[in-house]
Amino acid sequence: MSDDERQGGGFGSAHRVDGLLGDLQVADERPVAPRRRADAERNRAQILAAAERLFAEQDPRTVTMDRIAKAAGVGRATLYRSFPDPSSVAVALLDEHERRLQGQLLHGPPPLGPGAPAGERLAAFYLAMLDLLERHLPLALGAETGAARFGTGAYGFWRVHVRTLLVDHGVEDPDPLVDIALSPLSPELFRFQRHELGLSVERLGRSLAAFARQLLRSGGVP
């Protein structure tokens, strides 16, 4: 039974049977369950749409659960049944975009997908991640800033991908290099380089692609 169903109550009122207190009668929930599920899905869609607007319009670090609930037109209890904090809302929004990229890394054409040299695959991954950050930076800042970045499932996936490329290339001790190789993709660093230093995505991409090729060409020591 979902939280929405618990909130609505799944039981009918107590009945007296032949003058005695009868057991609580379990109401038939089947006719109303689809409506409740539809309500929950509608609330979730409203929450995500409202949160995406808020993350885009203001500093993601200032977005609160109260603001999300108000913008979505739902109660705080409804919001907290689905998400514990603003970061989890951002993660849900970003998840779809990251899953698409993950599919391309696993099954897409080279050089992003399998079949290209490790250095070319790492360069292609950098370019794809820069494009994702450019298009969805507010969500990334809301979901993956500071230490929270390292706890996301997406970061774990990127970590496995980069480590695999290092191992395939023959790097003897890949583990210390994995997070170093991923550090240029920090949303906070990307924001600083793009919006404070004014570096273009194309310029960042050229530099990171060259870094990727040099990293793997030299066996892990640029």
PDB file of C-alpha atoms in Angstrom:
ATOM      1  CA  MET A   1       0.000   0.000   0.000  1.00  0.00           C
ATOM      2  CA  SER A   2       1.368   3.384  -0.931  1.00  0.00           C
ATOM      3  CA  ASP A   3       1.806   6.319   1.463  1.00  0.00           C
ATOM      4  CA  ASP A   4      -1.066   8.084  -0.287  1.00  0.00           C
ATOM      5  CA  GLU A   5      -3.297   5.095   0.412  1.00  0.00           C
ATOM      6  CA  ARG A   6      -2.265   5.084   4.084  1.00  0.00           C
ATOM      7  CA  GLN A   7      -3.009   8.798   4.297  1.00  0.00           C
ATOM      8  CA  GLY A   8      -6.446   8.286   2.833  1.00  0.00           C
ATOM      9  CA  GLY A   9      -7.183   5.381   5.133  1.00  0.00           C
ATOM     10  CA  GLY A  10      -7.812   1.888   3.861  1.00  0.00           C
ATOM     11  CA  PHE A  11     -10.483   0.879   6.359  1.00  0.00           C
ATOM     12  CA  GLY A  12     -14.192   1.515   6.701  1.00  0.00           C
ATOM     13  CA  SER A  13     -15.829   2.556   9.967  1.00  0.00           C
ATOM     14  CA  ALA A  14     -16.683  -0.013  12.649  1.00  0.00           C
ATOM     15  CA  HIS A  15     -20.125  -1.630  12.338  1.00  0.00           C
ATOM     16  CA  ARG A  16     -22.413  -3.152  14.965  1.00  0.00           C
ATOM     17  CA  VAL A  17     -23.531  -6.612  13.997  1.00  0.00           C
ATOM     18  CA  ASP A  18     -26.601  -8.001  15.847  1.00  0.00           C
ATOM     19  CA  GLY A  19     -26.024  -5.454  18.607  1.00  0.00           C
ATOM     20  CA  LEU A  20     -22.413  -6.424  19.119  1.00  0.00           C
ATOM     21  CA  LEU A  21     -19.248  -4.562  18.038  1.00  0.00           C
ATOM     22  CA  GLY A  22     -18.104  -6.259  14.901  1.00  0.00           C
ATOM     23  CA  ASP A  23     -14.607  -6.384  13.569  1.00  0.00           C
ATOM     24  CA  LEU A  24     -13.423  -3.542  11.406  1.00  0.00           C
ATOM     25  CA  GLN A  25     -14.465  -4.293   7.883  1.00  0.00           C
ATOM     26  CA  VAL A  26     -11.741  -3.883   5.282  1.00  0.00           C
ATOM     27  CA  ALA A  27     -13.148  -1.740   2.526  1.00  0.00           C
ATOM     28  CA  ASP A  28     -12.650  -2.814  -1.056  1.00  0.00           C
ATOM     29  CA  GLU A  29      -9.793  -0.532  -2.158  1.00  0.00           C
ATOM     30  CA  ARG A  30      -9.633  -1.682  -5.735  1.00  0.00           C
ATOM     31  CA  PRO A  31     -12.011   0.902  -7.192  1.00  0.00           C
ATOM     32  CA  VAL A  32     -10.187   3.877  -5.605  1.00  0.00           C
ATOM     33  CA  ALA A  33      -6.543   2.735  -5.813  1.00  0.00           C
ATOM     34  CA  PRO A  34      -6.094   3.745  -9.476  1.00  0.00           C
ATOM     35  CA  ARG A  35      -7.407   7.234  -8.710  1.00  0.00           C
ATOM     36  CA  ARG A  36      -5.040   7.564  -5.751  1.00  0.00           C
ATOM     37  CA  ARG A  37      -2.103   6.421  -7.854  1.00  0.00           C
ATOM     38  CA  ALA A  38      -3.061   8.936 -10.518  1.00  0.00           C
ATOM     39  CA  ASP A  39      -3.218  11.668  -7.875  1.00  0.00           C
ATOM     40  CA  ALA A  40       0.246  10.745  -6.628  1.00  0.00           C
ATOM     41  CA  GLU A  41       1.673  10.791 -10.155  1.00  0.00           C
ATOM     42  CA  ARG A  42       0.060  14.155 -10.849  1.00  0.00           C
ATOM     43  CA  ASN A  43       1.476  15.597  -7.620  1.00  0.00           C
ATOM     44  CA  ARG A  44       4.939  14.274  -8.459  1.00  0.00           C
ATOM     45  CA  ALA A  45       4.802  15.803 -11.936  1.00  0.00           C
ATOM     46  CA  GLN A  46       3.725  19.164 -10.470  1.00  0.00           C
ATOM     47  CA  ILE A  47       6.523  19.036  -7.898  1.00  0.00           C
ATOM     48  CA  LEU A  48       9.218  18.238 -10.458  1.00  0.00           C
ATOM     49  CA  ALA A  49       8.029  20.881 -12.916  1.00  0.00           C
ATOM     50  CA  ALA A  50       7.872  23.558 -10.221  1.00  0.00           C
ATOM     51  CA  ALA A  51      11.267  22.598  -8.806  1.00  0.00           C
ATOM     52  CA  GLU A  52      12.918  22.716 -12.232  1.00  0.00           C
ATOM     53  CA  ARG A  53      11.652  26.282 -12.674  1.00  0.00           C
ATOM     54  CA  LEU A  54      12.945  27.279  -9.247  1.00  0.00           C
ATOM     55  CA  PHE A  55      16.362  25.729  -9.823  1.00  0.00           C
ATOM     56  CA  ALA A  56      16.632  27.587 -13.129  1.00  0.00           C
ATOM     57  CA  GLU A  57      15.425  30.947 -11.797  1.00  0.00           C
ATOM     58  CA  GLN A  58      17.536  31.284  -8.648  1.00  0.00           C
ATOM     59  CA  ASP A  59      20.634  30.019  -6.920  1.00  0.00           C
ATOM     60  CA  PRO A  60      19.849  26.301  -6.431  1.00  0.00           C
ATOM     61  CA  ARG A  61      21.326  26.488  -2.934  1.00  0.00           C
ATOM     62  CA  THR A  62      18.518  28.853  -1.888  1.00  0.00           C
ATOM     63  CA  VAL A  63      15.680  26.575  -3.017  1.00  0.00           C
ATOM     64  CA  THR A  64      13.776  25.248   0.006  1.00  0.00           C
ATOM     65  CA  MET A  65      11.103  22.631   0.427  1.00  0.00           C
ATOM     66  CA  ASP A  66       8.627  25.357   1.395  1.00  0.00           C
ATOM     67  CA  ARG A  67       9.253  27.159  -1.885  1.00  0.00           C
ATOM     68  CA  ILE A  68       8.902  23.966  -3.890  1.00  0.00           C
ATOM     69  CA  ALA A  69       5.615  23.066  -2.190  1.00  0.00           C
ATOM     70  CA  LYS A  70       4.201  26.558  -2.738  1.00  0.00           C
ATOM     71  CA  ALA A  71       5.270  26.691  -6.394  1.00  0.00           C
ATOM     72  CA  ALA A  72       3.843  23.229  -7.029  1.00  0.00           C
ATOM     73  CA  GLY A  73       0.572  23.977  -5.255  1.00  0.00           C
ATOM     74  CA  VAL A  74       0.853  20.973  -2.923  1.00  0.00           C
ATOM     75  CA  GLY A  75       1.024  20.599   0.832  1.00  0.00           C
ATOM     76  CA  ARG A  76       4.263  20.043   2.707  1.00  0.00           C
ATOM     77  CA  ALA A  77       3.157  16.534   3.697  1.00  0.00           C
ATOM     78  CA  THR A  78       2.570  15.627   0.058  1.00  0.00           C
ATOM     79  CA  LEU A  79       6.011  16.915  -0.879  1.00  0.00           C
ATOM     80  CA  TYR A  80       7.799  15.125   1.954  1.00  0.00           C
ATOM     81  CA  ARG A  81       6.107  11.824   1.106  1.00  0.00           C
ATOM     82  CA  SER A  82       8.057  11.825  -2.161  1.00  0.00           C
ATOM     83  CA  PHE A  83      11.244  13.762  -1.387  1.00  0.00           C
ATOM     84  CA  PRO A  84      13.164  14.353   1.866  1.00  0.00           C
ATOM     85  CA  ASP A  85      14.988  17.524   0.759  1.00  0.00           C
ATOM     86  CA  PRO A  86      15.593  19.856  -2.220  1.00  0.00           C
ATOM     87  CA  SER A  87      18.663  17.906  -3.268  1.00  0.00           C
ATOM     88  CA  SER A  88      16.620  14.743  -3.755  1.00  0.00           C
ATOM     89  CA  VAL A  89      14.204  16.661  -6.003  1.00  0.00           C
ATOM     90  CA  ALA A  90      17.129  17.859  -8.122  1.00  0.00           C
ATOM     91  CA  VAL A  91      18.520  14.325  -8.262  1.00  0.00           C
ATOM     92  CA  ALA A  92      15.189  13.040  -9.601  1.00  0.00           C
ATOM     93  CA  LEU A  93      15.171  15.715 -12.304  1.00  0.00           C
ATOM     94  CA  LEU A  94      18.784  15.147 -13.285  1.00  0.00           C
ATOM     95  CA  ASP A  95      18.450  11.381 -13.214  1.00  0.00           C
ATOM     96  CA  GLU A  96      16.657  11.130 -16.564  1.00  0.00           C
ATOM     97  CA  HIS A  97      19.361  13.080 -18.389  1.00  0.00           C
ATOM     98  CA  GLU A  98      22.178  11.136 -16.755  1.00  0.00           C
ATOM     99  CA  ARG A  99      20.553   7.794 -17.499  1.00  0.00           C
ATOM    100  CA  ARG A 100      20.436   8.685 -21.169  1.00  0.00           C
ATOM    101  CA  LEU A 101      24.171   9.354 -21.173  1.00  0.00           C
ATOM    102  CA  GLN A 102      24.821   6.151 -19.224  1.00  0.00           C
ATOM    103  CA  GLY A 103      23.010   4.188 -21.926  1.00  0.00           C
ATOM    104  CA  GLN A 104      25.180   5.768 -24.596  1.00  0.00           C
ATOM    105  CA  LEU A 105      28.352   4.871 -22.689  1.00  0.00           C
ATOM    106  CA  LEU A 106      27.247   1.244 -22.453  1.00  0.00           C
ATOM    107  CA  HIS A 107      25.609   0.666 -25.810  1.00  0.00           C
ATOM    108  CA  GLY A 108      26.138   3.720 -28.023  1.00  0.00           C
ATOM    109  CA  PRO A 109      28.432   4.060 -31.020  1.00  0.00           C
ATOM    110  CA  PRO A 110      32.121   4.845 -30.506  1.00  0.00           C
ATOM    111  CA  PRO A 111      33.932   6.877 -29.386  1.00  0.00           C
ATOM    112  CA  LEU A 112      31.414   7.518 -26.585  1.00  0.00           C
ATOM    113  CA  GLY A 113      30.361   3.879 -26.581  1.00  0.00           C
ATOM    114  CA  PRO A 114      32.500   0.738 -26.813  1.00  0.00           C
ATOM    115  CA  GLY A 115      34.885   0.172 -29.693  1.00  0.00           C
ATOM    116  CA  ALA A 116      37.267   3.153 -29.535  1.00  0.00           C
ATOM    117  CA  PRO A 117      40.656   3.531 -27.787  1.00  0.00           C
ATOM    118  CA  ALA A 118      40.423   4.416 -24.107  1.00  0.00           C
ATOM    119  CA  GLY A 119      41.807   7.925 -24.605  1.00  0.00           C
ATOM    120  CA  GLU A 120      39.212   8.716 -27.277  1.00  0.00           C
ATOM    121  CA  ARG A 121      36.427   7.319 -25.123  1.00  0.00           C
ATOM    122  CA  LEU A 122      37.497   9.435 -22.151  1.00  0.00           C
ATOM    123  CA  ALA A 123      37.676  12.511 -24.373  1.00  0.00           C
ATOM    124  CA  ALA A 124      34.177  11.782 -25.710  1.00  0.00           C
ATOM    125  CA  PHE A 125      32.886  11.307 -22.160  1.00  0.00           C
ATOM    126  CA  TYR A 126      34.287  14.697 -21.138  1.00  0.00           C
ATOM    127  CA  LEU A 127      32.580  16.372 -24.097  1.00  0.00           C
ATOM    128  CA  ALA A 128      29.254  14.665 -23.327  1.00  0.00           C
ATOM    129  CA  MET A 129      29.428  15.656 -19.669  1.00  0.00           C
ATOM    130  CA  LEU A 130      30.240  19.268 -20.539  1.00  0.00           C
ATOM    131  CA  ASP A 131      27.167  19.322 -22.776  1.00  0.00           C
ATOM    132  CA  LEU A 132      25.029  17.877 -19.960  1.00  0.00           C
ATOM    133  CA  LEU A 133      26.336  20.485 -17.506  1.00  0.00           C
ATOM    134  CA  GLU A 134      25.757  23.303 -19.968  1.00  0.00           C
ATOM    135  CA  ARG A 135      22.132  22.277 -20.497  1.00  0.00           C
ATOM    136  CA  HIS A 136      21.281  21.275 -16.922  1.00  0.00           C
ATOM    137  CA  LEU A 137      23.689  23.164 -14.660  1.00  0.00           C
ATOM    138  CA  PRO A 138      21.002  24.387 -12.198  1.00  0.00           C
ATOM    139  CA  LEU A 139      19.917  20.796 -11.588  1.00  0.00           C
ATOM    140  CA  ALA A 140      23.493  19.597 -11.196  1.00  0.00           C
ATOM    141  CA  LEU A 141      24.198  22.384  -8.717  1.00  0.00           C
ATOM    142  CA  GLY A 142      21.085  21.446  -6.765  1.00  0.00           C
ATOM    143  CA  ALA A 143      21.905  17.745  -6.727  1.00  0.00           C
ATOM    144  CA  GLU A 144      25.664  17.286  -6.813  1.00  0.00           C
ATOM    145  CA  THR A 145      27.470  20.088  -4.989  1.00  0.00           C
ATOM    146  CA  GLY A 146      30.089  19.539  -2.309  1.00  0.00           C
ATOM    147  CA  ALA A 147      30.345  16.146  -0.663  1.00  0.00           C
ATOM    148  CA  ALA A 148      26.840  15.226  -1.903  1.00  0.00           C
ATOM    149  CA  ARG A 149      28.292  14.730  -5.357  1.00  0.00           C
ATOM    150  CA  PHE A 150      30.252  11.663  -4.316  1.00  0.00           C
ATOM    151  CA  GLY A 151      27.198   9.923  -2.869  1.00  0.00           C
ATOM    152  CA  THR A 152      25.047   9.987  -6.003  1.00  0.00           C
ATOM    153  CA  GLY A 153      24.449   6.914  -8.082  1.00  0.00           C
ATOM    154  CA  ALA A 154      25.492   8.812 -11.190  1.00  0.00           C
ATOM    155  CA  TYR A 155      28.913   9.628  -9.741  1.00  0.00           C
ATOM    156  CA  GLY A 156      29.362   5.960  -8.909  1.00  0.00           C
ATOM    157  CA  PHE A 157      28.553   5.085 -12.523  1.00  0.00           C
ATOM    158  CA  TRP A 158      30.985   7.682 -13.916  1.00  0.00           C
ATOM    159  CA  ARG A 159      33.611   6.363 -11.535  1.00  0.00           C
ATOM    160  CA  VAL A 160      33.231   2.778 -12.750  1.00  0.00           C
ATOM    161  CA  HIS A 161      33.337   3.948 -16.372  1.00  0.00           C
ATOM    162  CA  VAL A 162      36.528   5.990 -15.971  1.00  0.00           C
ATOM    163  CA  ARG A 163      38.229   3.286 -13.917  1.00  0.00           C
ATOM    164  CA  THR A 164      37.419   0.735 -16.626  1.00  0.00           C
ATOM    165  CA  LEU A 165      39.033   2.970 -19.249  1.00  0.00           C
ATOM    166  CA  LEU A 166      42.147   3.351 -17.097  1.00  0.00           C
ATOM    167  CA  VAL A 167      42.376  -0.407 -16.550  1.00  0.00           C
ATOM    168  CA  ASP A 168      41.795  -1.144 -20.242  1.00  0.00           C
ATOM    169  CA  HIS A 169      44.650   1.208 -21.060  1.00  0.00           C
ATOM    170  CA  GLY A 170      46.951  -0.661 -18.686  1.00  0.00           C
ATOM    171  CA  VAL A 171      47.267   1.914 -15.898  1.00  0.00           C
ATOM    172  CA  GLU A 172      48.881  -0.006 -13.054  1.00  0.00           C
ATOM    173  CA  ASP A 173      47.218   1.819 -10.149  1.00  0.00           C
ATOM    174  CA  PRO A 174      43.978   3.376 -11.461  1.00  0.00           C
ATOM    175  CA  ASP A 175      42.176   4.044  -8.174  1.00  0.00           C
ATOM    176  CA  PRO A 176      43.958   7.294  -7.171  1.00  0.00           C
ATOM    177  CA  LEU A 177      43.432   8.676 -10.682  1.00  0.00           C
ATOM    178  CA  VAL A 178      39.701   8.017 -11.043  1.00  0.00           C
ATOM    179  CA  ASP A 179      38.492  10.953  -8.951  1.00  0.00           C
ATOM    180  CA  ILE A 180      41.248  13.199 -10.306  1.00  0.00           C
ATOM    181  CA  ALA A 181      40.014  12.417 -13.807  1.00  0.00           C
ATOM    182  CA  LEU A 182      36.446  13.240 -12.758  1.00  0.00           C
ATOM    183  CA  SER A 183      37.283  16.417 -10.842  1.00  0.00           C
ATOM    184  CA  PRO A 184      37.101  18.720 -13.916  1.00  0.00           C
ATOM    185  CA  LEU A 185      33.410  17.777 -14.187  1.00  0.00           C
ATOM    186  CA  SER A 186      32.396  19.218 -10.815  1.00  0.00           C
ATOM    187  CA  PRO A 187      29.283  21.385 -11.310  1.00  0.00           C
ATOM    188  CA  GLU A 188      30.784  24.083  -9.077  1.00  0.00           C
ATOM    189  CA  LEU A 189      33.991  24.171 -11.106  1.00  0.00           C
ATOM    190  CA  PHE A 190      32.023  24.251 -14.341  1.00  0.00           C
ATOM    191  CA  ARG A 191      29.975  27.204 -13.098  1.00  0.00           C
ATOM    192  CA  PHE A 192      33.131  29.069 -12.072  1.00  0.00           C
ATOM    193  CA  GLN A 193      34.841  28.493 -15.405  1.00  0.00           C
ATOM    194  CA  ARG A 194      31.767  29.259 -17.534  1.00  0.00           C
ATOM    195  CA  HIS A 195      30.143  32.105 -15.652  1.00  0.00           C
ATOM    196  CA  GLU A 196      32.958  33.764 -13.750  1.00  0.00           C
ATOM    197  CA  LEU A 197      35.934  33.201 -16.031  1.00  0.00           C
ATOM    198  CA  GLY A 198      33.785  33.298 -19.158  1.00  0.00           C
ATOM    199  CA  LEU A 199      35.361  30.230 -20.795  1.00  0.00           C
ATOM    200  CA  SER A 200      33.308  28.719 -23.604  1.00  0.00           C
ATOM    201  CA  VAL A 201      32.161  25.112 -23.623  1.00  0.00           C
ATOM    202  CA  GLU A 202      34.147  24.598 -26.817  1.00  0.00           C
ATOM    203  CA  ARG A 203      37.347  25.818 -25.188  1.00  0.00           C
ATOM    204  CA  LEU A 204      36.797  23.679 -22.114  1.00  0.00           C
ATOM    205  CA  GLY A 205      36.075  20.705 -24.341  1.00  0.00           C
ATOM    206  CA  ARG A 206      39.270  21.087 -26.353  1.00  0.00           C
ATOM    207  CA  SER A 207      41.368  21.283 -23.196  1.00  0.00           C
ATOM    208  CA  LEU A 208      39.693  18.314 -21.507  1.00  0.00           C
ATOM    209  CA  ALA A 209      39.880  16.180 -24.649  1.00  0.00           C
ATOM    210  CA  ALA A 210      43.620  16.891 -24.893  1.00  0.00           C
ATOM    211  CA  PHE A 211      43.996  16.113 -21.183  1.00  0.00           C
ATOM    212  CA  ALA A 212      42.159  12.777 -21.622  1.00  0.00           C
ATOM    213  CA  ARG A 213      44.348  11.686 -24.518  1.00  0.00           C
ATOM    214  CA  GLN A 214      47.529  12.694 -22.721  1.00  0.00           C
ATOM    215  CA  LEU A 215      46.444  11.034 -19.486  1.00  0.00           C
ATOM    216  CA  LEU A 216      45.935   7.678 -21.159  1.00  0.00           C
ATOM    217  CA  ARG A 217      48.726   7.967 -23.681  1.00  0.00           C
ATOM    218  CA  SER A 218      51.235   8.379 -20.862  1.00  0.00           C
ATOM    219  CA  GLY A 219      49.855   5.579 -18.700  1.00  0.00           C
ATOM    220  CA  GLY A 220      48.352   7.906 -16.101  1.00  0.00           C
ATOM    221  CA  VAL A 221      51.048  10.529 -15.690  1.00  0.00           C
ATOM    222  CA  PRO A 222      50.247  13.601 -17.828  1.00  0.00           C
TER     223      PRO A 222
END
